[in-house]
C-alpha atoms as a PDB file:
ATOM      1  CA  UNK A   1     -35.680   1.112 -82.393  1.00  0.00           C
ATOM      2  CA  UNK A   2     -33.982   4.153 -83.883  1.00  0.00           C
ATOM      3  CA  UNK A   3     -32.205   6.479 -81.499  1.00  0.00           C
ATOM      4  CA  UNK A   4     -30.134   9.606 -81.907  1.00  0.00           C
ATOM      5  CA  UNK A   5     -28.288  10.481 -78.716  1.00  0.00           C
ATOM      6  CA  UNK A   6     -26.519  13.809 -78.389  1.00  0.00           C
ATOM      7  CA  UNK A   7     -23.804  14.632 -75.892  1.00  0.00           C
ATOM      8  CA  UNK A   8     -21.128  17.220 -75.261  1.00  0.00           C
ATOM      9  CA  UNK A   9     -23.174  20.230 -74.284  1.00  0.00           C
ATOM     10  CA  UNK A  10     -22.665  22.273 -71.148  1.00  0.00           C
ATOM     11  CA  UNK A  11     -21.925  25.721 -69.763  1.00  0.00           C
ATOM     12  CA  UNK A  12     -18.975  27.586 -71.240  1.00  0.00           C
ATOM     13  CA  UNK A  13     -17.574  31.093 -71.495  1.00  0.00           C
ATOM     14  CA  UNK A  14     -17.653  33.217 -74.615  1.00  0.00           C
ATOM     15  CA  UNK A  15     -14.722  32.321 -76.843  1.00  0.00           C
ATOM     16  CA  UNK A  16     -14.573  28.729 -75.631  1.00  0.00           C
ATOM     17  CA  UNK A  17     -15.026  25.610 -77.723  1.00  0.00           C
ATOM     18  CA  UNK A  18     -17.249  22.559 -77.467  1.00  0.00           C
ATOM     19  CA  UNK A  19     -17.644  19.422 -79.517  1.00  0.00           C
ATOM     20  CA  UNK A  20     -21.061  17.877 -79.723  1.00  0.00           C
ATOM     21  CA  UNK A  21     -21.512  14.248 -80.656  1.00  0.00           C
ATOM     22  CA  UNK A  22     -24.530  12.381 -81.925  1.00  0.00           C
ATOM     23  CA  UNK A  23     -24.568   8.605 -81.940  1.00  0.00           C
ATOM     24  CA  UNK A  24     -27.218   7.051 -84.157  1.00  0.00           C
ATOM     25  CA  UNK A  25     -28.431   3.513 -83.642  1.00  0.00           C
ATOM     26  CA  UNK A  26     -31.185   1.237 -84.780  1.00  0.00           C
ATOM     27  CA  UNK A  27     -30.412   1.282 -88.469  1.00  0.00           C
ATOM     28  CA  UNK A  28     -27.616   1.926 -90.957  1.00  0.00           C
ATOM     29  CA  UNK A  29     -27.122   5.686 -91.276  1.00  0.00           C
ATOM     30  CA  UNK A  30     -24.099   5.524 -93.538  1.00  0.00           C
ATOM     31  CA  UNK A  31     -26.095   6.636 -96.559  1.00  0.00           C
ATOM     32  CA  UNK A  32     -28.228   9.234 -94.828  1.00  0.00           C
ATOM     33  CA  UNK A  33     -27.491  12.920 -94.591  1.00  0.00           C
ATOM     34  CA  UNK A  34     -27.270  14.199 -91.023  1.00  0.00           C
ATOM     35  CA  UNK A  35     -27.575  17.585 -89.436  1.00  0.00           C
ATOM     36  CA  UNK A  36     -27.714  19.810 -86.403  1.00  0.00           C
ATOM     37  CA  UNK A  37     -30.438  22.260 -85.459  1.00  0.00           C
ATOM     38  CA  UNK A  38     -30.831  24.420 -82.393  1.00  0.00           C
ATOM     39  CA  UNK A  39     -33.575  26.107 -80.446  1.00  0.00           C
ATOM     40  CA  UNK A  40     -32.675  29.169 -78.431  1.00  0.00           C
ATOM     41  CA  UNK A  41     -34.901  30.312 -75.560  1.00  0.00           C
ATOM     42  CA  UNK A  42     -38.164  31.768 -76.876  1.00  0.00           C
ATOM     43  CA  UNK A  43     -37.108  31.263 -80.483  1.00  0.00           C
ATOM     44  CA  UNK A  44     -37.958  28.887 -83.279  1.00  0.00           C
ATOM     45  CA  UNK A  45     -35.797  25.902 -84.060  1.00  0.00           C
ATOM     46  CA  UNK A  46     -33.201  26.804 -86.683  1.00  0.00           C
ATOM     47  CA  UNK A  47     -30.812  24.988 -88.948  1.00  0.00           C
ATOM     48  CA  UNK A  48     -27.159  25.012 -87.875  1.00  0.00           C
ATOM     49  CA  UNK A  49     -25.251  22.594 -90.112  1.00  0.00           C
ATOM     50  CA  UNK A  50     -25.789  19.617 -92.380  1.00  0.00           C
ATOM     51  CA  UNK A  51     -23.578  16.986 -93.921  1.00  0.00           C
ATOM     52  CA  UNK A  52     -24.412  14.656 -96.812  1.00  0.00           C
ATOM     53  CA  UNK A  53     -23.805  10.942 -96.652  1.00  0.00           C
ATOM     54  CA  UNK A  54     -20.314  11.201 -98.165  1.00  0.00           C
ATOM     55  CA  UNK A  55     -19.183  14.118 -96.036  1.00  0.00           C
ATOM     56  CA  UNK A  56     -18.735  16.435 -98.972  1.00  0.00           C
ATOM     57  CA  UNK A  57     -20.222  19.918 -99.347  1.00  0.00           C
ATOM     58  CA  UNK A  58     -21.408  20.455 -95.817  1.00  0.00           C
ATOM     59  CA  UNK A  59     -23.773  23.354 -95.327  1.00  0.00           C
ATOM     60  CA  UNK A  60     -23.859  25.940 -92.537  1.00  0.00           C
ATOM     61  CA  UNK A  61     -26.076  28.674 -91.251  1.00  0.00           C
ATOM     62  CA  UNK A  62     -24.537  32.090 -91.869  1.00  0.00           C
ATOM     63  CA  UNK A  63     -24.410  32.730 -88.142  1.00  0.00           C
ATOM     64  CA  UNK A  64     -21.982  29.848 -87.558  1.00  0.00           C
ATOM     65  CA  UNK A  65     -19.891  29.828 -90.734  1.00  0.00           C
ATOM     66  CA  UNK A  66     -16.196  29.933 -89.970  1.00  0.00           C
ATOM     67  CA  UNK A  67     -16.767  28.930 -86.338  1.00  0.00           C
ATOM     68  CA  UNK A  68     -18.539  25.544 -86.489  1.00  0.00           C
ATOM     69  CA  UNK A  69     -17.523  22.418 -88.364  1.00  0.00           C
ATOM     70  CA  UNK A  70     -19.737  19.400 -88.898  1.00  0.00           C
ATOM     71  CA  UNK A  71     -18.164  16.007 -89.547  1.00  0.00           C
ATOM     72  CA  UNK A  72     -19.140  12.376 -89.439  1.00  0.00           C
ATOM     73  CA  UNK A  73     -17.649   8.989 -88.785  1.00  0.00           C
ATOM     74  CA  UNK A  74     -19.900   6.672 -90.708  1.00  0.00           C
ATOM     75  CA  UNK A  75     -18.235   3.568 -89.353  1.00  0.00           C
ATOM     76  CA  UNK A  76     -19.399   4.664 -85.908  1.00  0.00           C
ATOM     77  CA  UNK A  77     -22.749   6.090 -87.016  1.00  0.00           C
ATOM     78  CA  UNK A  78     -21.658   9.305 -85.332  1.00  0.00           C
ATOM     79  CA  UNK A  79     -21.859  12.925 -86.369  1.00  0.00           C
ATOM     80  CA  UNK A  80     -19.985  15.733 -84.659  1.00  0.00           C
ATOM     81  CA  UNK A  81     -20.303  19.473 -84.364  1.00  0.00           C
ATOM     82  CA  UNK A  82     -17.097  21.286 -83.459  1.00  0.00           C
ATOM     83  CA  UNK A  83     -18.025  24.700 -82.137  1.00  0.00           C
ATOM     84  CA  UNK A  84     -15.297  27.302 -81.720  1.00  0.00           C
ATOM     85  CA  UNK A  85     -15.355  30.954 -80.705  1.00  0.00           C
ATOM     86  CA  UNK A  86     -18.689  30.456 -78.998  1.00  0.00           C
ATOM     87  CA  UNK A  87     -20.883  33.475 -78.424  1.00  0.00           C
ATOM     88  CA  UNK A  88     -23.719  34.070 -75.971  1.00  0.00           C
ATOM     89  CA  UNK A  89     -26.125  33.994 -78.916  1.00  0.00           C
ATOM     90  CA  UNK A  90     -25.120  30.362 -79.517  1.00  0.00           C
ATOM     91  CA  UNK A  91     -26.922  29.451 -76.305  1.00  0.00           C
ATOM     92  CA  UNK A  92     -29.552  26.882 -77.230  1.00  0.00           C
ATOM     93  CA  UNK A  93     -30.562  23.268 -77.111  1.00  0.00           C
ATOM     94  CA  UNK A  94     -28.832  21.519 -79.989  1.00  0.00           C
ATOM     95  CA  UNK A  95     -30.590  18.689 -81.778  1.00  0.00           C
ATOM     96  CA  UNK A  96     -29.188  16.039 -84.043  1.00  0.00           C
ATOM     97  CA  UNK A  97     -31.283  14.900 -86.970  1.00  0.00           C
ATOM     98  CA  UNK A  98     -31.083  12.242 -89.650  1.00  0.00           C
ATOM     99  CA  UNK A  99     -32.554  12.800 -93.073  1.00  0.00           C
ATOM    100  CA  UNK A 100     -34.529  10.473 -95.280  1.00  0.00           C
ATOM    101  CA  UNK A 101     -31.944  10.464 -98.066  1.00  0.00           C
ATOM    102  CA  UNK A 102     -28.259  10.954 -98.762  1.00  0.00           C
ATOM    103  CA  UNK A 103     -28.391  14.659 -99.579  1.00  0.00           C
ATOM    104  CA  UNK A 104     -29.335  17.770 -97.676  1.00  0.00           C
ATOM    105  CA  UNK A 105     -32.365  18.223 -99.886  1.00  0.00           C
ATOM    106  CA  UNK A 106     -34.012  15.323 -98.079  1.00  0.00           C
ATOM    107  CA  UNK A 107     -36.553  15.748 -95.339  1.00  0.00           C
ATOM    108  CA  UNK A 108     -35.741  15.302 -91.688  1.00  0.00           C
ATOM    109  CA  UNK A 109     -36.721  11.902 -90.370  1.00  0.00           C
ATOM    110  CA  UNK A 110     -35.476  11.300 -86.836  1.00  0.00           C
ATOM    111  CA  UNK A 111     -34.496  13.653 -84.034  1.00  0.00           C
ATOM    112  CA  UNK A 112     -32.506  13.340 -80.869  1.00  0.00           C
ATOM    113  CA  UNK A 113     -33.550  14.670 -77.487  1.00  0.00           C
ATOM    114  CA  UNK A 114     -31.064  17.513 -77.582  1.00  0.00           C
ATOM    115  CA  UNK A 115     -28.088  18.710 -75.585  1.00  0.00           C
ATOM    116  CA  UNK A 116     -28.015  22.120 -73.959  1.00  0.00           C
ATOM    117  CA  UNK A 117     -25.261  24.633 -74.628  1.00  0.00           C
ATOM    118  CA  UNK A 118     -25.037  27.740 -72.470  1.00  0.00           C
ATOM    119  CA  UNK A 119     -22.520  30.424 -73.347  1.00  0.00           C
ATOM    120  CA  UNK A 120     -21.962  33.202 -70.839  1.00  0.00           C
ATOM    121  CA  UNK A 121     -20.247  36.479 -71.564  1.00  0.00           C
END
């Protein structure tokens, strides 16, 4: 059974940092691209960051560039999202996703249940 389990969310103040983790299990994800999406209250789910299988050429939403960093530890089947200089508009439920292939052009396959991040001003 495939599972993606996110952790690391919580309530923080504007300007604080958080690191989200996503542990994938149930299959070998070493050669799959991974990513993070988020859904803010009353908004559509949106792309945040993605990382190909080899960790090179990660991609970011414009709204988080320069503040968030995505990384992965393939030996642990884990992907991280380091979030710095958090803003109230970053408040959302953050979802981890695995893609069907090794690049970010692949379709999303599996999703985690999400971890909530609340940033207060």
